[in-house]
XYZ file of C-alpha atoms in Angstrom:
724
model
C -2.702 -32.439 48.440
C -5.088 -32.019 45.573
C -8.981 -32.700 45.922
C -11.698 -32.302 44.192
C -11.982 -28.594 45.015
C -8.192 -27.697 44.584
C -5.674 -28.670 41.976
C -2.023 -27.894 42.989
C 0.788 -26.757 40.609
C 3.941 -28.842 40.297
C 6.112 -25.455 40.861
C 6.311 -23.150 43.782
C 4.729 -19.445 43.918
C 7.968 -18.229 43.284
C 9.142 -20.573 40.503
C 5.702 -20.008 38.965
C 5.701 -16.291 39.040
C 9.634 -16.162 37.753
C 8.583 -18.443 34.848
C 5.622 -16.573 33.841
C 7.382 -13.236 33.498
C 10.406 -14.591 31.722
C 8.833 -16.601 29.102
C 7.439 -13.741 26.983
C 8.545 -10.381 25.637
C 5.269 -9.097 24.973
C 1.589 -9.509 25.356
C 0.837 -10.684 21.891
C 3.346 -13.711 22.349
C 1.692 -14.465 25.872
C -1.703 -14.315 24.186
C -0.798 -16.541 21.185
C 0.046 -19.538 23.735
C -3.301 -19.356 25.267
C -4.888 -19.389 21.764
C -2.533 -22.344 20.927
C -3.800 -24.257 24.250
C -7.355 -23.974 22.639
C -6.337 -25.492 18.998
C -4.407 -28.267 21.000
C -7.760 -28.945 22.801
C -9.249 -29.218 19.310
C -10.886 -26.231 18.963
C -11.740 -25.119 15.623
C -12.374 -21.120 16.789
C -10.513 -19.432 19.678
C -11.933 -16.167 20.592
C -10.207 -13.510 22.090
C -11.868 -10.418 24.039
C -9.935 -7.345 25.333
C -11.553 -4.585 27.518
C -9.197 -1.797 27.753
C -11.424 1.352 28.629
C -8.932 1.178 31.627
C -5.535 0.185 30.193
C -3.825 -0.189 33.599
C -6.497 -2.747 34.604
C -7.490 -4.214 31.337
C -9.482 -7.382 31.006
C -8.195 -10.201 28.540
C -10.612 -13.332 27.863
C -9.868 -16.139 25.781
C -12.358 -19.044 25.299
C -12.827 -21.631 22.772
C -15.065 -24.650 21.623
C -12.392 -27.577 22.344
C -12.571 -30.642 24.325
C -12.391 -28.849 27.685
C -10.968 -30.532 31.017
C -12.266 -32.367 33.752
C -10.497 -32.641 36.991
C -8.099 -35.091 36.215
C -7.421 -32.902 32.937
C -6.838 -29.882 35.142
C -4.280 -31.822 36.999
C -2.540 -32.382 33.838
C -2.823 -28.864 33.159
C -1.428 -27.808 36.334
C 1.534 -30.135 35.920
C 4.264 -27.713 34.331
C 6.550 -29.607 32.215
C 4.054 -32.301 31.178
C 4.788 -33.603 27.771
C 1.145 -33.662 26.310
C 2.376 -34.905 22.757
C 4.633 -37.749 24.047
C 1.492 -38.780 26.594
C -0.861 -38.746 23.323
C 1.652 -40.894 21.335
C 2.133 -43.226 24.416
C -1.522 -43.724 24.185
C -1.623 -44.241 20.556
C 1.150 -46.725 20.618
C -0.806 -48.953 23.378
C -3.904 -48.586 21.067
C -1.957 -50.004 18.186
C -0.265 -52.959 19.996
C -1.698 -56.818 19.860
C -2.211 -59.162 22.956
C 1.745 -59.818 22.810
C 2.625 -56.326 23.227
C 3.803 -56.089 19.477
C 3.273 -52.971 17.602
C 0.700 -53.730 14.707
C 1.839 -50.658 12.725
C 3.585 -47.169 13.402
C 0.721 -45.098 14.958
C 0.201 -41.377 13.365
C 2.228 -38.760 14.507
C 0.456 -36.194 17.151
C -0.553 -32.759 16.066
C 0.006 -30.771 19.010
C 1.759 -27.302 18.890
C 2.943 -27.450 22.630
C 5.520 -30.072 23.857
C 6.578 -29.024 27.201
C 3.265 -28.379 28.819
C 4.512 -24.549 30.175
C 2.181 -22.439 27.730
C -0.322 -22.175 30.572
C 2.116 -19.852 32.216
C 1.609 -17.060 29.628
C -1.631 -16.257 31.889
C 1.034 -15.337 34.630
C 2.758 -13.000 32.342
C -0.328 -11.171 31.546
C -2.216 -11.241 35.110
C -1.555 -12.571 38.505
C -5.062 -13.252 38.867
C -7.095 -15.256 36.484
C -10.085 -17.585 36.397
C -10.797 -20.833 34.323
C -14.216 -22.180 33.456
C -14.019 -25.353 31.647
C -16.637 -28.026 30.410
C -16.318 -31.441 29.030
C -19.425 -33.788 28.071
C -19.607 -34.892 32.011
C -18.660 -31.879 33.720
C -18.772 -27.849 34.081
C -16.416 -26.146 36.462
C -14.876 -22.885 37.422
C -11.295 -22.441 39.279
C -9.332 -19.275 40.318
C -5.647 -18.812 40.855
C -4.498 -15.499 42.689
C -0.678 -15.486 42.500
C -0.508 -11.835 44.050
C -1.905 -13.221 47.255
C 0.661 -15.439 47.701
C 3.530 -12.825 48.039
C 4.415 -13.913 51.621
C 4.617 -17.415 50.918
C 7.126 -17.929 47.912
C 7.844 -21.578 48.931
C 4.182 -22.446 49.097
C 2.749 -24.624 46.333
C 0.126 -22.687 44.072
C -3.241 -24.185 43.460
C -6.296 -23.612 41.452
C -9.233 -23.168 43.750
C -12.927 -23.997 42.855
C -14.949 -21.043 42.333
C -18.468 -20.500 42.373
C -18.520 -18.767 38.819
C -16.594 -16.343 36.620
C -16.525 -12.530 37.161
C -19.180 -10.990 34.990
C -18.324 -10.570 31.350
C -19.869 -9.196 28.112
C -18.985 -12.113 26.074
C -19.627 -15.027 28.121
C -22.825 -15.507 26.579
C -21.095 -15.964 23.352
C -19.388 -19.017 24.997
C -22.001 -20.786 27.014
C -23.674 -22.182 24.034
C -20.842 -24.462 23.336
C -21.239 -28.264 24.425
C -17.505 -28.017 25.475
C -14.691 -25.788 25.682
C -12.426 -23.519 28.049
C -13.074 -19.818 29.114
C -9.869 -18.065 30.624
C -10.508 -14.728 32.130
C -7.550 -12.418 33.134
C -7.906 -9.498 35.229
C -5.990 -6.181 36.059
C -3.680 -6.740 32.876
C -1.585 -3.626 32.319
C -1.833 -2.654 28.610
C -0.225 0.828 29.121
C 1.868 1.505 25.838
C -0.561 0.014 23.203
C -2.611 2.607 21.641
C -4.667 2.561 18.743
C -2.199 1.856 15.878
C -1.004 -1.237 17.897
C -4.695 -2.516 18.395
C -5.402 -1.809 14.555
C -2.498 -4.319 14.051
C -3.462 -6.553 16.802
C -5.517 -9.109 14.536
C -2.591 -8.948 12.024
C 0.025 -9.869 14.606
C -2.222 -12.563 16.337
C -2.870 -14.231 12.933
C 0.645 -14.089 12.118
C 1.240 -16.444 15.234
C -0.339 -19.185 13.278
C -0.574 -20.863 9.960
C -4.239 -21.050 10.432
C -4.960 -23.956 8.026
C -7.002 -27.111 8.071
C -5.220 -29.995 9.688
C -6.740 -32.139 7.256
C -9.179 -32.345 4.411
C -12.188 -33.365 6.699
C -11.837 -30.305 9.332
C -12.679 -26.803 8.852
C -9.878 -23.993 8.772
C -8.972 -22.795 12.179
C -10.093 -19.163 12.901
C -9.052 -16.702 15.568
C -11.794 -14.092 16.343
C -11.049 -10.812 18.134
C -13.152 -8.131 20.081
C -11.834 -5.230 21.469
C -13.652 -2.680 23.635
C -11.778 0.623 24.111
C -12.774 4.025 23.466
C -15.351 4.881 20.901
C -12.956 4.671 18.155
C -11.601 1.210 19.107
C -14.884 -0.308 20.412
C -15.779 -3.146 18.143
C -19.495 -4.291 17.663
C -18.890 -7.476 17.613
C -15.750 -10.375 16.912
C -13.933 -9.989 13.914
C -11.496 -12.509 12.205
C -7.939 -12.095 12.644
C -6.470 -12.280 9.423
C -2.866 -11.797 7.999
C -1.957 -8.492 6.342
C 0.341 -9.791 3.816
C 0.705 -7.618 0.553
C 0.937 -10.562 -1.868
C 0.024 -8.049 -4.478
C 3.304 -6.207 -3.905
C 5.696 -9.113 -4.409
C 7.603 -9.168 -7.766
C 9.093 -12.687 -7.425
C 7.780 -15.686 -5.128
C 9.267 -19.056 -4.430
C 7.010 -21.454 -2.850
C 6.853 -24.989 -1.834
C 3.563 -26.686 -0.885
C 3.198 -30.489 -1.237
C -0.402 -29.970 -0.246
C -1.919 -27.601 -2.719
C -4.628 -26.687 -0.776
C -1.980 -25.117 1.995
C -0.840 -22.662 -0.570
C -2.262 -19.077 0.155
C -5.233 -18.323 -2.191
C -3.504 -15.090 -3.296
C -0.647 -17.181 -4.680
C -2.924 -19.675 -6.637
C -4.281 -16.782 -8.405
C -3.280 -15.752 -12.106
C 0.092 -13.693 -11.867
C -0.594 -10.212 -11.699
C 1.042 -6.908 -12.557
C 3.157 -5.004 -10.124
C 4.502 -1.363 -10.390
C 7.838 -0.364 -9.488
C 8.726 3.482 -8.912
C 10.957 4.574 -11.900
C 11.037 8.321 -11.845
C 12.984 8.716 -15.377
C 10.083 6.717 -17.168
C 6.996 8.242 -18.642
C 4.250 7.545 -16.220
C 7.044 7.336 -13.103
C 6.373 3.311 -12.873
C 7.567 0.412 -14.404
C 5.069 -2.513 -14.803
C 6.480 -6.342 -13.934
C 4.769 -9.410 -14.386
C 4.714 -11.109 -10.816
C 6.206 -14.633 -11.148
C 6.001 -17.591 -8.931
C 8.255 -20.467 -8.868
C 8.271 -23.863 -6.950
C 11.632 -24.080 -5.104
C 13.420 -27.265 -4.214
C 15.721 -26.447 -1.175
C 19.352 -27.194 -1.509
C 21.526 -26.202 1.008
C 24.518 -23.499 0.877
C 27.525 -25.895 1.342
C 30.086 -22.856 0.735
C 29.280 -21.219 4.099
C 31.847 -21.375 6.911
C 29.103 -23.300 9.426
C 28.155 -25.800 6.895
C 31.454 -28.025 7.987
C 30.119 -28.121 11.218
C 26.982 -30.281 10.155
C 27.965 -31.501 6.784
C 28.602 -35.293 8.044
C 25.303 -35.369 9.361
C 23.329 -34.175 6.348
C 22.472 -36.432 3.488
C 21.267 -33.781 0.766
C 20.162 -36.597 -1.749
C 17.619 -38.025 0.796
C 16.857 -34.886 2.801
C 17.827 -36.778 6.024
C 19.517 -35.087 9.076
C 21.023 -37.573 11.473
C 18.996 -40.461 9.650
C 15.796 -38.361 9.869
C 13.728 -36.605 7.000
C 13.515 -32.953 6.972
C 11.205 -30.795 4.845
C 11.280 -27.088 4.132
C 8.049 -25.740 2.970
C 6.257 -22.577 2.561
C 6.841 -19.348 0.670
C 9.254 -16.598 0.189
C 9.074 -13.240 -1.844
C 10.488 -10.019 -2.604
C 8.511 -7.013 -2.568
C 8.577 -4.609 -5.470
C 8.817 -1.591 -3.107
C 8.902 -1.140 0.669
C 7.948 2.397 0.419
C 4.753 2.658 1.785
C 2.587 4.929 -0.927
C 4.460 3.096 -3.708
C 3.713 -0.330 -2.281
C -0.021 0.405 -1.529
C -0.222 0.959 -5.341
C -0.053 -2.642 -5.706
C -1.881 -3.627 -2.582
C -3.578 -1.627 0.082
C -2.575 -4.200 2.812
C 0.983 -2.991 2.585
C 1.810 -1.777 6.097
C 5.173 -0.710 7.764
C 5.126 0.674 11.528
C 6.594 0.097 14.674
C 3.940 -2.828 15.240
C 4.348 -4.708 11.824
C 7.491 -5.022 9.717
C 6.877 -6.730 6.504
C 10.642 -7.494 6.090
C 10.737 -10.642 8.020
C 10.798 -14.443 7.249
C 8.559 -15.914 10.003
C 9.393 -19.588 10.796
C 6.332 -21.842 11.791
C 6.946 -25.289 13.628
C 3.826 -27.305 14.060
C 1.716 -24.491 12.440
C 2.752 -21.949 15.433
C 5.121 -19.101 14.901
C 8.794 -20.095 16.346
C 10.747 -17.101 15.196
C 10.174 -13.770 13.129
C 13.780 -12.687 13.236
C 15.257 -15.384 10.826
C 16.099 -13.186 7.792
C 18.491 -11.136 10.029
C 20.134 -14.319 11.048
C 21.063 -15.351 7.708
C 23.913 -13.038 7.386
C 23.142 -11.554 4.203
C 23.740 -7.910 3.401
C 22.350 -5.736 0.688
C 19.494 -3.112 -0.117
C 17.056 -5.734 -1.177
C 17.404 -8.189 1.422
C 15.127 -5.966 3.483
C 12.648 -6.501 0.483
C 12.210 -10.059 1.669
C 9.080 -11.476 3.350
C 8.018 -14.973 3.736
C 6.408 -17.764 6.070
C 8.261 -21.105 5.790
C 7.690 -24.352 8.046
C 10.398 -26.520 9.469
C 8.956 -29.032 11.871
C 11.968 -30.698 12.100
C 13.217 -28.174 14.857
C 10.437 -29.667 16.893
C 11.330 -33.175 16.084
C 10.116 -35.687 18.942
C 13.216 -37.921 18.427
C 15.636 -34.775 19.187
C 16.039 -32.491 22.340
C 14.041 -29.380 22.644
C 16.133 -26.438 21.610
C 13.737 -23.647 22.234
C 15.000 -20.467 23.816
C 13.985 -19.723 27.325
C 11.412 -17.119 26.455
C 9.640 -19.798 23.602
C 10.270 -17.086 21.233
C 13.284 -18.466 19.035
C 15.693 -21.485 18.923
C 19.338 -22.194 19.986
C 21.107 -20.664 16.919
C 24.169 -22.996 17.776
C 21.952 -26.331 17.310
C 22.718 -28.321 14.073
C 19.108 -27.990 12.789
C 19.086 -24.468 13.026
C 22.262 -24.324 10.941
C 20.653 -26.545 8.540
C 17.891 -24.426 8.104
C 19.841 -21.186 7.680
C 21.629 -23.171 4.864
C 18.528 -24.288 3.130
C 17.088 -20.554 3.133
C 20.411 -18.477 2.033
C 20.368 -19.596 -1.539
C 16.735 -19.153 -1.905
C 16.873 -15.508 -0.315
C 19.780 -14.755 -2.307
C 18.050 -15.712 -5.536
C 15.097 -13.377 -4.912
C 17.514 -10.545 -3.876
C 19.550 -11.231 -7.350
C 16.006 -11.090 -9.254
C 15.217 -7.697 -7.842
C 18.880 -6.570 -8.195
C 18.615 -7.240 -11.969
C 14.918 -5.886 -12.028
C 16.503 -2.645 -10.657
C 19.157 -2.511 -13.288
C 16.688 -3.107 -16.042
C 14.957 0.005 -14.485
C 17.758 2.174 -14.479
C 18.794 1.192 -18.123
C 15.542 2.078 -19.473
C 15.555 5.443 -17.499
C 19.021 6.070 -19.278
C 17.878 4.980 -22.574
C 14.786 7.425 -22.361
C 17.072 10.284 -21.010
C 19.410 10.121 -23.885
C 16.279 9.954 -26.414
C 14.665 12.758 -24.835
C 18.007 14.722 -24.790
C 18.305 14.403 -28.380
C 14.641 15.156 -28.920
C 15.131 18.423 -26.773
C 18.076 19.370 -28.578
C 16.103 18.733 -32.021
C 13.038 20.784 -30.720
C 15.198 23.576 -29.455
C 16.747 23.848 -33.065
C 13.308 24.081 -34.465
C 12.138 26.740 -31.809
C 15.235 28.564 -32.608
C 14.895 28.492 -36.465
C 11.407 29.601 -36.110
C 12.571 32.854 -33.929
C 15.347 33.632 -36.012
C 12.835 33.390 -39.110
C 10.711 36.201 -37.545
C 13.735 38.655 -37.211
C 13.557 40.315 -40.621
C 16.511 42.619 -39.747
C 18.962 39.935 -39.661
C 20.242 38.413 -43.090
C 19.788 34.844 -44.145
C 23.434 34.227 -43.714
C 23.367 35.764 -40.335
C 20.424 33.742 -39.116
C 22.038 30.460 -40.349
C 25.078 31.332 -38.648
C 23.623 31.949 -35.284
C 21.462 28.506 -36.074
C 24.409 26.395 -36.697
C 26.545 28.026 -33.320
C 23.606 27.545 -31.292
C 22.348 24.068 -31.718
C 26.102 22.866 -31.974
C 27.329 24.620 -28.701
C 24.840 22.859 -26.712
C 26.162 19.374 -27.833
C 23.301 17.807 -26.230
C 24.396 18.518 -22.892
C 21.627 20.625 -21.794
C 18.983 18.820 -20.298
C 15.847 18.487 -22.507
C 13.063 19.926 -21.042
C 9.914 17.961 -21.480
C 7.447 19.581 -18.974
C 5.533 21.640 -21.543
C 2.476 23.387 -19.836
C -0.232 25.992 -20.588
C -0.994 28.863 -18.194
C -4.556 30.133 -18.499
C -4.705 33.778 -17.001
C -8.507 34.643 -16.582
C -10.974 36.122 -13.984
C -12.938 33.549 -12.161
C -15.986 35.766 -13.638
C -15.138 34.753 -17.011
C -14.689 30.975 -16.500
C -17.353 29.993 -18.805
C -15.098 30.904 -21.696
C -11.949 29.433 -20.393
C -13.881 26.249 -19.615
C -15.037 25.912 -23.112
C -11.084 25.915 -24.016
C -9.963 23.955 -21.268
C -12.502 21.187 -21.887
C -11.799 21.209 -25.698
C -8.008 20.566 -24.876
C -9.190 17.690 -22.847
C -11.331 16.165 -25.539
C -8.261 16.159 -27.629
C -6.159 14.124 -25.124
C -4.458 17.140 -23.053
C -4.091 15.870 -19.053
C -5.362 18.264 -16.693
C -1.821 18.470 -15.074
C -0.649 19.930 -18.251
C -2.761 23.187 -17.848
C -2.408 25.394 -15.116
C -5.943 26.875 -14.695
C -7.572 27.744 -11.103
C -11.157 27.458 -12.510
C -10.979 23.721 -13.520
C -14.425 22.143 -12.777
C -14.381 20.486 -9.348
C -11.000 21.432 -8.429
C -10.292 23.040 -4.878
C -6.504 22.865 -4.755
C -6.333 26.529 -5.612
C -8.035 27.292 -2.374
C -5.998 25.141 0.010
C -2.689 26.885 -0.225
C -2.689 30.447 -1.084
C 1.081 31.052 -0.745
C 1.911 27.719 -3.006
C -0.629 28.876 -5.645
C 1.379 32.333 -5.870
C 4.405 30.367 -6.184
C 3.300 28.078 -8.917
C 1.825 31.334 -10.798
C 5.012 33.174 -10.624
C 7.175 29.825 -12.183
C 4.694 29.134 -14.790
C 4.949 32.562 -16.102
C 8.803 32.358 -16.006
C 9.129 28.856 -17.128
C 9.848 29.148 -21.412
C 7.995 25.935 -21.607
C 4.983 27.313 -20.495
C 2.531 28.861 -23.262
C 0.640 31.962 -21.730
C -3.149 32.321 -22.560
C -4.929 35.420 -21.543
C -8.727 35.888 -21.654
C -9.071 39.675 -21.183
C -12.250 41.581 -20.238
C -13.403 44.314 -18.127
C -13.321 41.770 -15.185
C -9.559 40.682 -16.079
C -8.852 44.606 -15.816
C -10.640 45.079 -12.612
C -8.472 42.222 -10.965
C -5.057 42.952 -9.637
C -3.775 39.610 -9.631
C -5.033 39.217 -13.469
C -3.097 42.343 -14.204
C -0.121 41.357 -12.210
C -0.047 38.292 -14.443
C -0.498 39.975 -17.617
C 2.467 42.347 -16.644
C 4.737 39.665 -15.564
C 3.809 37.827 -19.319
C 4.766 41.293 -21.008
C 8.045 41.360 -18.982
C 8.860 37.886 -20.179
C 7.489 37.505 -23.323
C 7.063 39.200 -26.798
C 3.478 39.755 -28.191
C 3.980 36.850 -30.245
C 4.678 34.509 -27.521
C 1.423 34.518 -25.781
C -2.175 33.898 -26.819
C -5.131 36.114 -26.294
C -8.855 36.328 -26.633
C -10.561 39.666 -25.496
C -14.299 40.683 -25.078
C -13.449 43.938 -27.097
C -10.105 45.337 -28.001
C -10.452 48.517 -26.222
C -10.474 46.309 -22.870
C -7.217 44.975 -23.456
C -4.236 46.802 -21.498
C -1.911 48.612 -23.774
C 1.303 46.698 -22.798
C -0.210 43.463 -23.990
C -1.058 44.762 -27.476
C 2.053 46.684 -28.449
C -0.328 48.201 -31.347
C -0.975 44.896 -32.916
C -4.781 44.085 -33.837
C -6.449 41.218 -31.824
C -9.648 39.140 -32.451
C -12.983 40.321 -30.228
C -15.395 37.896 -28.585
C -18.234 40.517 -28.988
C -19.484 40.778 -32.508
C -20.665 44.077 -34.135
C -23.896 44.270 -32.360
C -22.595 43.490 -28.892
C -23.653 40.190 -28.632
C -21.895 36.780 -28.178
C -22.350 34.267 -30.769
C -20.204 31.631 -32.612
C -19.775 33.107 -35.898
C -17.458 31.856 -38.575
C -14.366 34.328 -37.955
C -14.431 33.600 -34.372
C -14.987 29.756 -34.815
C -11.550 29.820 -37.294
C -10.050 32.137 -34.716
C -10.368 29.744 -31.778
C -9.166 26.878 -33.909
C -6.050 28.529 -35.636
C -5.046 31.285 -32.790
C -5.883 29.576 -29.518
C -6.579 25.560 -30.032
C -3.856 24.628 -32.387
C -1.098 26.595 -30.841
C -1.729 25.206 -27.374
C -1.859 21.452 -28.918
C 1.236 22.041 -30.922
C 2.790 23.484 -27.807
C 2.074 20.408 -25.510
C 2.945 18.199 -28.728
C 6.375 19.188 -28.178
C 6.753 17.702 -25.125
C 5.334 14.547 -26.315
C 7.671 14.359 -29.302
C 10.484 14.683 -26.814
C 8.566 12.065 -24.522
C 8.195 9.829 -27.396
C 4.579 9.479 -26.601
C 1.456 9.760 -28.736
C 0.747 13.203 -30.169
C -2.811 15.072 -30.038
C -4.725 15.798 -33.133
C -4.968 19.286 -34.328
C -8.470 20.821 -35.074
C -9.285 21.463 -38.659
C -9.877 24.965 -39.864
C -13.554 24.968 -41.567
C -13.318 26.102 -45.315
C -16.345 27.927 -46.194
C -18.008 27.897 -49.684
C -18.840 30.973 -51.505
C -22.252 32.422 -50.762
C -23.392 31.217 -54.136
C -22.466 27.727 -53.400
C -24.129 28.130 -49.797
C -27.378 29.178 -51.338
C -27.299 26.479 -53.962
C -26.929 23.923 -51.265
C -29.428 25.597 -49.117
C -27.034 25.891 -46.487
C -25.233 28.442 -43.932
C -21.603 28.700 -42.984
C -22.421 27.483 -39.610
C -23.048 23.931 -41.058
C -19.253 23.505 -41.770
C -18.194 24.306 -38.046
C -16.234 21.625 -36.119
C -19.197 19.703 -34.323
C -16.702 19.364 -31.014
C -16.397 22.748 -30.833
C -20.221 23.835 -31.422
C -21.162 21.152 -28.571
C -18.772 22.695 -26.228
C -19.864 25.961 -26.897
C -23.643 25.182 -26.319
C -22.669 23.790 -22.915
C -20.596 26.371 -21.603
C -21.246 29.800 -23.617
C -24.555 29.769 -25.190
C -26.890 29.485 -21.943
C -24.553 32.137 -20.340
C -24.094 34.885 -23.163
C -27.235 36.873 -22.375
C -26.605 37.098 -18.676
C -22.744 37.847 -19.275
C -23.685 40.731 -21.570
C -26.331 42.086 -19.146
C -23.757 41.985 -16.085
C -21.180 43.672 -18.410
C -23.384 46.514 -19.276
C -24.507 46.969 -15.768
C -20.662 47.254 -14.713
C -19.802 49.554 -17.490
C -22.907 51.964 -16.121
C -21.250 51.753 -12.612
C -17.973 52.626 -13.857
C -19.207 55.630 -15.810
C -21.251 56.895 -12.941
C -18.160 56.631 -10.862
C -16.281 58.630 -13.272
C -18.995 61.210 -13.828
C -18.854 61.618 -9.921
C -15.206 62.392 -10.115
């Protein structure tokens, strides 16, 4: 018998334990029930605290600022199967009747998430021992239940026993200032198997259990706040709001229906956003699509086999089932991509792991998650079905005038029920439509890729013809007729079947000690629009990739030298000759190229390895006095023999790609000395200003030091030679 110090449950110990263990499949579903109890008690904020420094004996505490319970309220709480929604409706009915017992007007529907009064058993799923402290405007009491202590009396009646107080808790001080509310403390909870990744997704999973929206315009939005104390990596300094991690920015198409506009997620009310889809065959490897959002009107799939079982019960025009109104609300979307890296380009929130799968339709009933397995129950197949995500509400599944059809674990509904069949019939056309749009988008991308490939092949063939013609023109030993015949046969033999090479690159071979000179050329190319990935260059400013994997670097060097689409440039100096790596690059270039097929700049002619010159003259960086200055002949050599050939080479790839080509530098035309004297000018006044600026930044301040180091190295080399 219950008294002021004891509140008996309406089930035996055995039934209570079996129910608690059988209702839930994971801790998060059980926790959501405890959170729902807080919201049903009128709380606008429910707090969840987890102390899992010892995962085998973790502490879980849930507290709220709801109405709390007095002793009579606790007796109702202990009544398993008590329908609080029906009781609340009965109370409202009584308030709305006149003296003769007639109903004045139909009372408003109640807004409780729970119905059967068994959500409290979630605590027993998590722990056999829990404490409850609850306070109302007139009472403040603490109670405890120890299911483990009753193992020898399974037929006994469990009861809440009044307690002196709660066990110590670091978060009790957060709850105590509330005027009313309930604090539930669960001890010795087994959370083994839930690591840092699971905890990272805890807030999102918990937030997904609810719609977390205002119940009417006068109430603030419901919130769940979470704090986890684990090891140093997972310890929270304070409670943090549980928020959904829906990657709205990755949705390509959205269908939505929100009769109350304020209920629509903010991310869907903003301007339509651009999303990127992977497209390896396009220029920048991405396809840009403008996201579209449409309002759906749910129309059932009457062609499905199961429709005939419910057709007579549905009035499509009135949206009624067995004479009662139904309404499908919420949103459905199809993702642009479900590959993590690609999806995160659109929205960093995108995640897909063992704890969170975005490919799901979450079904909410009365604001609480009823199922997240609905997508798989629609019987739809196809690649892009797995790209669907959505949150829909169908309160009709828990209509008070119909039987309760929730499954025994309270995490799904009886799939054979007519209302569930109706829901599936309403959803199938919406999902099919989204899948079809995503399929059409994929077809459009494939067409664009195919068109671009064909254009690139044609442009590649044309570029091949130009290059071949240029090579043949240099072969003076062949007659013109022979050259024309070779040109005709070679170009027509390929028939466009050879894949067009579009990856035109530049390889800069140099000693790191000469980086000032090569940086000068590299940044001049960037100033004209060259991209860093078009130039293989180990001294790129602020670049460290060349140090991260020496084996990969060597592989790239070999591939770059072998590729006919790579233009080689050598900066030759005493440092170059002293480097085995540089001499290897030079030798490899000599094997694969003729002298005319690579570019070169040297400090002096004598420092060029013989195999790279083959007797041809080359421009030297040092002037006749042994200094380094930007003189007129060097200025125009840099333009005509280095920069413009490099730009023209990269432009071949741009021509094939169909993209904007880079502008060449203009060679300076110097007036005669008489005109210069007449205008009081010097030849340097006619230099390209961009070249002058880059020279001043990279080479000017270092020229003197470079010459001094070169002279010192020369003296050391001579001394070593004399010693031999």
